[in-house]
Short mmCIF file of C-alpha atoms in Angstrom, two decimals:
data_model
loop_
_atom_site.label_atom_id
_atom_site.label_comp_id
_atom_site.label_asym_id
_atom_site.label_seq_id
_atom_site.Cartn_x
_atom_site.Cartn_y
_atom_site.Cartn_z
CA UNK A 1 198.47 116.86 20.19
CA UNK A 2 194.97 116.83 21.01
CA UNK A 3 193.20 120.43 23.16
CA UNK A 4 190.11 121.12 24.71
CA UNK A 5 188.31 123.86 26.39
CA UNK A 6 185.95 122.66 29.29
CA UNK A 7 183.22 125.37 29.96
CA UNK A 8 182.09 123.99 33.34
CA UNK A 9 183.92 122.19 36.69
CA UNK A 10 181.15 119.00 35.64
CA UNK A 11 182.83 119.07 31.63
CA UNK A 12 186.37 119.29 33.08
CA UNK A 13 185.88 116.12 35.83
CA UNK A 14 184.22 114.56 33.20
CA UNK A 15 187.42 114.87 31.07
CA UNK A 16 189.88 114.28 33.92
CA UNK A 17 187.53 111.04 34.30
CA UNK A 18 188.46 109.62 30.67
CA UNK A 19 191.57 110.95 29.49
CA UNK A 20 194.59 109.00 29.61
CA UNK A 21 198.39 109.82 30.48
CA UNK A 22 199.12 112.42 28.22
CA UNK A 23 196.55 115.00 29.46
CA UNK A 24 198.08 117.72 30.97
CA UNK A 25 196.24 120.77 32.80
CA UNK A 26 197.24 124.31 30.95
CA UNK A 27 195.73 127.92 33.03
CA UNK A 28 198.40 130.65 31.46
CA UNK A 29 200.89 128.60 29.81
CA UNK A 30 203.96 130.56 30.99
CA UNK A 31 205.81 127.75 31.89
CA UNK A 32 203.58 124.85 29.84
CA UNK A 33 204.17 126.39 26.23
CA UNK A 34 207.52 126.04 26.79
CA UNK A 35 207.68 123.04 27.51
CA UNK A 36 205.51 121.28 25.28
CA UNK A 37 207.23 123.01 22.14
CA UNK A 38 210.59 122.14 23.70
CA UNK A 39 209.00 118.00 23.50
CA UNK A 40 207.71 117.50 19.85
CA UNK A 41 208.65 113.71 20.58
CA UNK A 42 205.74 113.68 23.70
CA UNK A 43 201.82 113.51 23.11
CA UNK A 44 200.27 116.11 24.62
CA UNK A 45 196.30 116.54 25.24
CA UNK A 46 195.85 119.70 26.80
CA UNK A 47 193.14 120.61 29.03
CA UNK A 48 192.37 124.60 29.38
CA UNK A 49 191.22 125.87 32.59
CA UNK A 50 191.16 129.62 31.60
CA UNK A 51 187.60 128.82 30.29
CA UNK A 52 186.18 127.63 33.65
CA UNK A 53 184.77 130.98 35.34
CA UNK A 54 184.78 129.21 39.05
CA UNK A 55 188.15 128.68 38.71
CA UNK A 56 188.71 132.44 38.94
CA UNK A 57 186.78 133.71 41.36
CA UNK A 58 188.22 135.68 44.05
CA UNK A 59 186.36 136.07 47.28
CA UNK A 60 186.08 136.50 51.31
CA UNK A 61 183.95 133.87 53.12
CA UNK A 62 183.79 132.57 56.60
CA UNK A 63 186.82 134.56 57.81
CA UNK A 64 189.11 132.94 54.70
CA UNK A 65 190.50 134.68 51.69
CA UNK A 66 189.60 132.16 48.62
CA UNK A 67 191.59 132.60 45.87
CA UNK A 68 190.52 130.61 42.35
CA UNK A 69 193.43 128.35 41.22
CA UNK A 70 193.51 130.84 38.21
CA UNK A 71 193.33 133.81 39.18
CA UNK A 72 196.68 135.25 38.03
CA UNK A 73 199.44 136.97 39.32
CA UNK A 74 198.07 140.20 38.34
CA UNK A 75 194.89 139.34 40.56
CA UNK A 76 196.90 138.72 42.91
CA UNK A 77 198.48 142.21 42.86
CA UNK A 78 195.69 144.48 42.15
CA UNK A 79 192.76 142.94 44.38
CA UNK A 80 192.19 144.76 47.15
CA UNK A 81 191.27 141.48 49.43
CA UNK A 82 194.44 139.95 48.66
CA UNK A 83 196.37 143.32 49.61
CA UNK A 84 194.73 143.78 52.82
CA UNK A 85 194.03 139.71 54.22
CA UNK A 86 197.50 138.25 52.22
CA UNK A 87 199.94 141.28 51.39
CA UNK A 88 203.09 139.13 51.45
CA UNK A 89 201.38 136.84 48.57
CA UNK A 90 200.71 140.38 46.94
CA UNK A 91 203.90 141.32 46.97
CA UNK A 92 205.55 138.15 45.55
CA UNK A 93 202.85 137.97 42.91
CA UNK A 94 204.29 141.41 41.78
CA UNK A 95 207.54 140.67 41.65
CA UNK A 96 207.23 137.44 39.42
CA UNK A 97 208.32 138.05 35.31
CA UNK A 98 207.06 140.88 33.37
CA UNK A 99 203.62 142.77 33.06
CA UNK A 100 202.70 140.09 30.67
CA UNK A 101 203.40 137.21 32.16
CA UNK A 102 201.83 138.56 35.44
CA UNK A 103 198.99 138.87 33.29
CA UNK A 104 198.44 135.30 32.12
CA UNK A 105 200.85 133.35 35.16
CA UNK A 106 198.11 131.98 37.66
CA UNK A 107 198.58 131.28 41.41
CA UNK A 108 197.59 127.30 40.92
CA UNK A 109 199.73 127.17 38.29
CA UNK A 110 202.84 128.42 40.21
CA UNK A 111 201.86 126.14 42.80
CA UNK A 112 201.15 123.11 40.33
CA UNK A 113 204.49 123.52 38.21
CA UNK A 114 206.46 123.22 41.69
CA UNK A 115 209.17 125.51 40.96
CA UNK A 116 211.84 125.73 43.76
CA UNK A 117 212.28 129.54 42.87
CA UNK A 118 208.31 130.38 42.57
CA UNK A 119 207.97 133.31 44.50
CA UNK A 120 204.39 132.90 45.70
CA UNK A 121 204.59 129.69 47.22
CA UNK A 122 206.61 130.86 50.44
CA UNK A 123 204.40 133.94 50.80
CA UNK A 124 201.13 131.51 50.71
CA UNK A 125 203.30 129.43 53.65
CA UNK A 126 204.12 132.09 55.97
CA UNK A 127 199.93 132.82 55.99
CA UNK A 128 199.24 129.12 56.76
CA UNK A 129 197.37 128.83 53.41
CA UNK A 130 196.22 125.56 51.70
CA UNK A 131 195.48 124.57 48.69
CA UNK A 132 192.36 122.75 47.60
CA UNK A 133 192.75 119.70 45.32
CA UNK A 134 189.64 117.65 43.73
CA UNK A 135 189.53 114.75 42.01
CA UNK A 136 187.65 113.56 39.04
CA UNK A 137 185.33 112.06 41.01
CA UNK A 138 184.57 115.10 42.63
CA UNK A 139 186.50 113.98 45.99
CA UNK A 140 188.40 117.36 47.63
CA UNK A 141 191.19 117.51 49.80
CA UNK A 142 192.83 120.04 51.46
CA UNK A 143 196.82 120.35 51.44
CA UNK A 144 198.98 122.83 53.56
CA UNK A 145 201.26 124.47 50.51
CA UNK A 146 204.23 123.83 53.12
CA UNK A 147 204.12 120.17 52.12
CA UNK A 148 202.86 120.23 48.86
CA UNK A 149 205.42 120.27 46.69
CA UNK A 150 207.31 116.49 47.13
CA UNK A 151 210.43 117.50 44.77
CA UNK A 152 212.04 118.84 42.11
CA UNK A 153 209.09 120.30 40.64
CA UNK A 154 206.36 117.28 41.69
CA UNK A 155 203.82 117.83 44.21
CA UNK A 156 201.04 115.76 46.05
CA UNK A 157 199.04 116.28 42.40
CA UNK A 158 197.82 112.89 41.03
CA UNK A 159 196.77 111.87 37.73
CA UNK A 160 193.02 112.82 37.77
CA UNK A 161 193.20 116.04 40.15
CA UNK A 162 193.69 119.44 39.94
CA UNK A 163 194.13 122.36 41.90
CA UNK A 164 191.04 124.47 42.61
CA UNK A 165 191.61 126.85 44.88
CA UNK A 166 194.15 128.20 47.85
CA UNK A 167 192.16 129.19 51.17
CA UNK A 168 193.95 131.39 53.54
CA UNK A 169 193.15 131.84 57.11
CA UNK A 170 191.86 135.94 57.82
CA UNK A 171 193.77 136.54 61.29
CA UNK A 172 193.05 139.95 63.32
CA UNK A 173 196.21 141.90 63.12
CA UNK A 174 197.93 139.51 61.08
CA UNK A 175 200.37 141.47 58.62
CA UNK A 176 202.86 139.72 55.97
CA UNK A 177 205.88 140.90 53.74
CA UNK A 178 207.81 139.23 51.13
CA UNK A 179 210.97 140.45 49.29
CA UNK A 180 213.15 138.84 47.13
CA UNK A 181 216.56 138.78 45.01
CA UNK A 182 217.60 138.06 41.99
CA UNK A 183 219.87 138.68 38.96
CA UNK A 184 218.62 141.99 38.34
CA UNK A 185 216.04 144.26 39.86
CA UNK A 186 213.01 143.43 37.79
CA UNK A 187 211.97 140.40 35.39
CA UNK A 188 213.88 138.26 37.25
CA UNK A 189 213.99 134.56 38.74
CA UNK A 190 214.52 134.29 43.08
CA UNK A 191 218.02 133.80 43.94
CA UNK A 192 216.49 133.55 47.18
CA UNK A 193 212.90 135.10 48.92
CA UNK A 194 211.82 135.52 52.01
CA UNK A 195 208.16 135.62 53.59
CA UNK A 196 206.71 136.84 56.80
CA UNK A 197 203.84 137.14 58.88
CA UNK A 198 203.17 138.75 62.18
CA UNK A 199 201.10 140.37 64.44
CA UNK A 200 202.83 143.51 66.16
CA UNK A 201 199.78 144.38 68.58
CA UNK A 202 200.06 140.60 69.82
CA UNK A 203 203.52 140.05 71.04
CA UNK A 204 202.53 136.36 72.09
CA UNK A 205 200.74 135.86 68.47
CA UNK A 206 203.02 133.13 65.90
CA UNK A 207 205.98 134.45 64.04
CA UNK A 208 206.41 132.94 60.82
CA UNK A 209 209.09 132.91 58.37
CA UNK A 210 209.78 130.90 55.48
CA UNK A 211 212.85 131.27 53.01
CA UNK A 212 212.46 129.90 49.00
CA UNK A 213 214.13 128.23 46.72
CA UNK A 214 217.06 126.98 49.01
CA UNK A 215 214.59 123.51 48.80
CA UNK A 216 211.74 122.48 46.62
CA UNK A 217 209.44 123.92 49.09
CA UNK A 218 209.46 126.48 51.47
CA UNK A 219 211.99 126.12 54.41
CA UNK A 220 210.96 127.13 57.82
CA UNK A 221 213.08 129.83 59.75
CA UNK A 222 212.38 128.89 63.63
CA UNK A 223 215.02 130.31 65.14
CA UNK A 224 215.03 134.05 63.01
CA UNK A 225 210.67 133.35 64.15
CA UNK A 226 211.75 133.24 67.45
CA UNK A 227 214.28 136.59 67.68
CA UNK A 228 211.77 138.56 65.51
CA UNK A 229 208.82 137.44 67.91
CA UNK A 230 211.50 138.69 70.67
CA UNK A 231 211.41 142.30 68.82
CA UNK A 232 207.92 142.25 68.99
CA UNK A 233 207.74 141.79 72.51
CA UNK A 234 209.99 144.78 73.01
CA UNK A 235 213.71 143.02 72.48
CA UNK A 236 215.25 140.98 69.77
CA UNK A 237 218.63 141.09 68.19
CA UNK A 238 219.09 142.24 64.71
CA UNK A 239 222.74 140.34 64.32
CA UNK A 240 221.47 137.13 65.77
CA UNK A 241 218.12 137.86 63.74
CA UNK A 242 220.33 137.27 60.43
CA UNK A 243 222.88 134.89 62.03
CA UNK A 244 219.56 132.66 62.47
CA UNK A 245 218.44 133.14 59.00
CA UNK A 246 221.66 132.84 57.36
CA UNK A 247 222.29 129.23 59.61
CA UNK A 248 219.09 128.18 58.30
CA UNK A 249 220.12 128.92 54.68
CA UNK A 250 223.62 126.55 55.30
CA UNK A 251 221.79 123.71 57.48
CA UNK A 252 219.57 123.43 54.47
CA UNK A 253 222.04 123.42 51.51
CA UNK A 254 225.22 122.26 52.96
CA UNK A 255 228.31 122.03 50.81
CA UNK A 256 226.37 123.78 47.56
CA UNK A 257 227.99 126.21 45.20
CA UNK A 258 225.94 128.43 46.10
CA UNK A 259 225.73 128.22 49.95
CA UNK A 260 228.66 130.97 50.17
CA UNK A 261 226.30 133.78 48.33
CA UNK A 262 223.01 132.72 49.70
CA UNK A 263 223.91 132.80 53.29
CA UNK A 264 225.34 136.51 52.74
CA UNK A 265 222.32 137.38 50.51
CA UNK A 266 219.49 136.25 53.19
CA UNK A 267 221.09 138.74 55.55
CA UNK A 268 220.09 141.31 53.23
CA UNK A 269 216.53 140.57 53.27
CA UNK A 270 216.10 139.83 56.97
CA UNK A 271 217.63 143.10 57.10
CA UNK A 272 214.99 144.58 55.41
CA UNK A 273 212.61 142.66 57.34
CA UNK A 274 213.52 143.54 60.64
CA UNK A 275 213.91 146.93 59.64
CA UNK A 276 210.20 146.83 58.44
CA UNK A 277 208.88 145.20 61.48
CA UNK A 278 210.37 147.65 63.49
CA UNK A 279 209.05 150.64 61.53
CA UNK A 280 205.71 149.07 61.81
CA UNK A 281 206.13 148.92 65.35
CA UNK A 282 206.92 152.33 65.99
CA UNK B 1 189.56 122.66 14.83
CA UNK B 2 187.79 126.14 14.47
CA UNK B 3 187.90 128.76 16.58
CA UNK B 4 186.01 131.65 16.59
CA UNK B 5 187.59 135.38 18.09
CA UNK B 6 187.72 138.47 17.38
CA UNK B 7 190.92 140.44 15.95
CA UNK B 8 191.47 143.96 15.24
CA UNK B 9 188.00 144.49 15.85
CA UNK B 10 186.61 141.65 13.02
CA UNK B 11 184.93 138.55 14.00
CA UNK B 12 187.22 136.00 12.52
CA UNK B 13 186.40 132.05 12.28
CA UNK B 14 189.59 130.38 12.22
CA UNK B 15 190.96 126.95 10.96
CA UNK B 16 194.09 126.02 13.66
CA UNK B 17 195.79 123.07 14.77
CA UNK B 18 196.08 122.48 18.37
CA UNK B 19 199.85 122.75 18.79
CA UNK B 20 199.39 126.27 17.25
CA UNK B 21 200.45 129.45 19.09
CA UNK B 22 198.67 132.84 19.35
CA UNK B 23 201.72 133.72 17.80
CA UNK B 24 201.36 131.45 14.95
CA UNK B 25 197.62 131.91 14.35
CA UNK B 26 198.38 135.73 14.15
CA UNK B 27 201.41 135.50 11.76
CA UNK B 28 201.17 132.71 9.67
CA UNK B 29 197.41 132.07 9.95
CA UNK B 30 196.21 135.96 9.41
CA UNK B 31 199.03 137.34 8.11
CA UNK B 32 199.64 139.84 11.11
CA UNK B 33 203.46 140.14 10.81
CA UNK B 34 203.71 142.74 12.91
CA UNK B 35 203.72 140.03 15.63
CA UNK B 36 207.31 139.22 15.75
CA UNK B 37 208.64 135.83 17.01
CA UNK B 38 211.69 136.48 18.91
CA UNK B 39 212.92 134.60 22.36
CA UNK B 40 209.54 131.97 21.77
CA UNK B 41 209.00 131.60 26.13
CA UNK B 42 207.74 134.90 27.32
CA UNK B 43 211.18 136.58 28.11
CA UNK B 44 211.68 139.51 25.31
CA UNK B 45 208.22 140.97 24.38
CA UNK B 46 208.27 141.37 20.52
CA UNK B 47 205.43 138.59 20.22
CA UNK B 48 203.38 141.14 22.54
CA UNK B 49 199.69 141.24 21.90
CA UNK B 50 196.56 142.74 23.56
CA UNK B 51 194.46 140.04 24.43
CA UNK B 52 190.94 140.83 26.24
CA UNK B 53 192.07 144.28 27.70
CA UNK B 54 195.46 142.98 28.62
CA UNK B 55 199.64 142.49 27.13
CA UNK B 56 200.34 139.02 27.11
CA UNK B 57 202.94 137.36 25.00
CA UNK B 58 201.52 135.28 22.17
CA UNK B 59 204.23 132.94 21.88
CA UNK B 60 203.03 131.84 25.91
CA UNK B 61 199.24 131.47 25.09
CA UNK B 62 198.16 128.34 22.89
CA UNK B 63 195.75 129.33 20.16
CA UNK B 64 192.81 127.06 21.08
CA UNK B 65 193.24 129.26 24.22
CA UNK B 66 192.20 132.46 22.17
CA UNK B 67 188.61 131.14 21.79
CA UNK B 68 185.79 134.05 22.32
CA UNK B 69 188.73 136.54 22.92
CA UNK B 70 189.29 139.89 21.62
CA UNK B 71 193.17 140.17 20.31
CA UNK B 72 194.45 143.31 19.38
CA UNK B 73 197.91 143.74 17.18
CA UNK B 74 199.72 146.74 15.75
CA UNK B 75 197.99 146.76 12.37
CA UNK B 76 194.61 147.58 14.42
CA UNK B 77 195.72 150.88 15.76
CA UNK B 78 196.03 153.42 12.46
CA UNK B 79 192.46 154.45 11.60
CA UNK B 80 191.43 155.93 8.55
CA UNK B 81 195.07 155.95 7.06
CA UNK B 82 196.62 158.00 9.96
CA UNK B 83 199.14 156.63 12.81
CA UNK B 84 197.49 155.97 16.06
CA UNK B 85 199.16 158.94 18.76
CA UNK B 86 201.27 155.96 20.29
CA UNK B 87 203.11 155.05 16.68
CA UNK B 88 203.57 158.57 16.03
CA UNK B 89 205.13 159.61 19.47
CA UNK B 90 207.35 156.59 19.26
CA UNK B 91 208.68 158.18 15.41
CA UNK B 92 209.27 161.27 16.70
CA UNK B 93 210.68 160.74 19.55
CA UNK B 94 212.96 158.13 17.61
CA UNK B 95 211.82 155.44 20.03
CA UNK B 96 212.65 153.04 17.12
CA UNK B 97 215.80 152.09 15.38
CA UNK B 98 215.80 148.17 13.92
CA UNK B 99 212.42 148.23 14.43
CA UNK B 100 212.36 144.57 15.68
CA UNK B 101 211.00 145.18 19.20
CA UNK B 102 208.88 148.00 18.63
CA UNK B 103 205.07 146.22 17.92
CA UNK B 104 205.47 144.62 20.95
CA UNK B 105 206.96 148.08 23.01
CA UNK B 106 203.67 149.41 20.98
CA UNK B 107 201.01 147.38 22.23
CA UNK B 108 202.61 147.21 25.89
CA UNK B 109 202.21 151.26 25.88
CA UNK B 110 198.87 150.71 24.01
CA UNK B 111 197.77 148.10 27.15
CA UNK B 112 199.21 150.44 29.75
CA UNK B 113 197.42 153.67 28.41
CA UNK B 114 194.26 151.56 27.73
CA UNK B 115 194.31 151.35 31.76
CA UNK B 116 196.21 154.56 33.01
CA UNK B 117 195.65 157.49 30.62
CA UNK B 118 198.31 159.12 32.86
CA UNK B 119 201.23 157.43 33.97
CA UNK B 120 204.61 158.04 35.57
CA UNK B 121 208.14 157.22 34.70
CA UNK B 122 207.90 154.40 36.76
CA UNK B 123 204.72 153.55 36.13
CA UNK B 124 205.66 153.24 32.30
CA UNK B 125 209.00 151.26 33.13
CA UNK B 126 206.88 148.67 34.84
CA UNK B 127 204.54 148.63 32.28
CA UNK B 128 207.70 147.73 29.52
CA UNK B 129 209.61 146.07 31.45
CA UNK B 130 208.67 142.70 29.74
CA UNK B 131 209.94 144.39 26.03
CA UNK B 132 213.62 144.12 25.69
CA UNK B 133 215.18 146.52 22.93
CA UNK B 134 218.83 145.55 21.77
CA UNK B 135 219.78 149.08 20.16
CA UNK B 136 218.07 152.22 21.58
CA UNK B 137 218.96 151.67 25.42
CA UNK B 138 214.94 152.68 26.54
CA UNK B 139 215.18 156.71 27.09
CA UNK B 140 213.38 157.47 23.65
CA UNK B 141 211.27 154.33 24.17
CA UNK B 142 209.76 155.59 27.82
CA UNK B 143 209.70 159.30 26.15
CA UNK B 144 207.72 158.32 23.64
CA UNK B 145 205.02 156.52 25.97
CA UNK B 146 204.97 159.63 27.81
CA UNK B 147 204.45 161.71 25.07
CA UNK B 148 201.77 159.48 23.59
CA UNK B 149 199.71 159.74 27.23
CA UNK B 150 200.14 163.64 26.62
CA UNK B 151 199.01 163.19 23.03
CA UNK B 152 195.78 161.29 23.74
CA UNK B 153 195.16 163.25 27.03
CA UNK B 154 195.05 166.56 25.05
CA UNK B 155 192.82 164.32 22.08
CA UNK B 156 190.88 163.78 24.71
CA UNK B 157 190.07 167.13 25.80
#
């Protein structure tokens, strides 16, 4: 196994530029460690990105919240630009593992690994955000996280790139939510989440909704955007709310195991999405 | 490779390998066995350390990571040959029975008090929520991170 550190976005494309196949990017290693020790067999050449201060940086510019690929779930909980311009990705990021693996877990990293269950990803979705890839060559290009993850935990990443940061759109009146289940109430993997964003001062405004890890990325809930948008404009049907939501759920995973559970389960978050909608609209 | 960070407070230059561990570095490196290897991926706390300010688990962070960082591990809290408040509130509140878990319940209330001098139940439930204990069932443990905040609040005063 070969390591190294980069101090600078110039040292790391310079690396990215003259590695070979075995170099792998590492931020905070919550899912990496694991698997490298569980491969003794495979050569590894690890690349950190914790050293690389831009990477990091958190910040509001030209009416976009820019998040750092590593800034880590913590960040993502405690900064106060995330809580007011992306709430629903500051409530996933709080709900993911335990104090220390919120502490070290980073938001490119979630987004890199491709996990059908990461919690963040469908919260970044619902706000329109994008990630920001660059290339060794210092070429950038800009993803929508709805399509970046291709599979089972692959994504548009190519040998040579890396993540560096997520831009999300600031919206006037724009508010999010995200809630999730799982096994047990806290340290625990998404059964199935659910992410929203709305504006309830602007009933003609976009309604989105995205539901995780029923796919490898986000799936789209039109038809539960479309009754919730109704409820904003003074109408909307709870039951046909979660009859939407829980169609989605079995149009998406037909014939799986787990289809029976999930479809019941999203009910009980869209239930405690419409109920917060509507308490935000009072 | 060398790295050079800074543990317990001591500037330490150290010889590792790059498929070490925080973990290993800190128990079979410097001899910190307080640092116990339990689940090895992040899930039951007992490899919990205190690095730059914050809990991580050191079986999650690769030692080459640890470069320029300040780690802090059980042995670095008793001063002077006297308990630090949190190991004393977690003995008499009988927060400890194998004693496997507790370093890592330690630091996690040492991380947490480091950033909230005053926190509630919940507050302290979040904060351990990471450290899994297979024998006292948590009441003592979160009473005894309670009573340390009391302890160092009154030190404090």
């Amino acid at each position: 196994m070969r390591a190294c550190r980069p101090s600078s976005l110039d040292e790391l494309r310079s690396v990215l530029g003259s590695d070979g196949e075995a170099l792998k990017l590492i931020a905070g290693g919550t899912d990496l460690v694991i698997e490298v020790r569980a491969h003794p067999e495979r050569e590894y050449s690890l690349v950190d990105l914790t050293s690389i201060p831009e990477l990091s940086l958190i910040s509001v510019e030209a009416r976009q919240l820019c998040v750092g690929a590593t800034s880590t779930h913590r960040d993502m909980e405690t900064s106060p630009s995330v809580i007011k311009h992306a709430t629903a990705i500051s409530m996933a990021a709080s709900s993911v593992g335990s104090t220390q693996i919120r502490n070290r877990g980073t938001v490119g990293g979630n987004l890199a690994h491709g996990s059908a269950a990461a919690d963040t990803i469908p919260a970044m979705a619902c706000l329109e955000a994008e990630a920001v890839v660059e290339s060794c060559t210092g070429n950038q290009t800009v993803h929508s996280i709805e399509n970046f993850i291709t599979g089972r935990n692959s994504t548009v990443l190519e040998k040579g790139q890396f993540i560096s940061s997520i831009k999300i759109p600031i919206r006037e009146g724009r508010l999010s939510w995200f809630a999730k289940v799982g096994s047990r109430r806290a340290v625990t993997i998404s059964k199935i989440n659910l992410a929203a964003s709305f504006y309830p001062d602007i009933p003609n405004k976009p309604v989105k909704i995205y539901i995780g890890a029923i796919a490898s990325s986000p799936t789209r809930a039109s038809k539960a955007e479309e009754e919730l948008s109704r409820l904003i404009s003074g109408s909307g049907c709870k039951d046909s709310f979660l009859r939407a939501l829980s169609d989605t759920v079995a149009d998406t995973i037909p014939g799986r195991s787990s289809l029976p559970y999930k479809r019941e389960a999203i009910k009980g978050l869209g239930d405690q999405l419409w109920d917060h909608v509507k308490e935000v609209l009072r | 490779m060398n790295i050079q960070l800074t543990v317990n407070g001591q500037d330490r230059t150290v010889e590792i390998s790059p498929d070490m561990r925080l973990l290993d570095l800190l128990r079979d490196v410097l001899g910190l066995i307080s640092v116990k290897e339990g689940c090895s991926e992040g899930e039951c706390g007992a490899c919990t350390v205190i690095m730059d300010g914050k809990a991580v688990t050191s079986c999650t962070v690769m030692a080459f990571q640890a470069e320029g960082s300040d780690i802090m591990t059980t042995e670095g809290l008793a001063q002077r040959g006297e308990l630090d408040p949190i190991q004393q509130a977690f003995m008499d509140n009988d927060a400890v029975q194998c004693g496997f878990c507790t370093p890592g319940m330690i630091m996690s209330t040492k991380a947490l008090l480091m950033q909230n001098p005053d926190p509630s139940e919940e507050e302290a439930r979040r904060a351990l929520e990471g450290n899994i204990c297979r024998c006292t069932g948590y009441i003592p443990i979160i009473n005894a991170v309670l009573d340390a905040a009391r302890r160092l609040r009154d030190e404090g005063l």
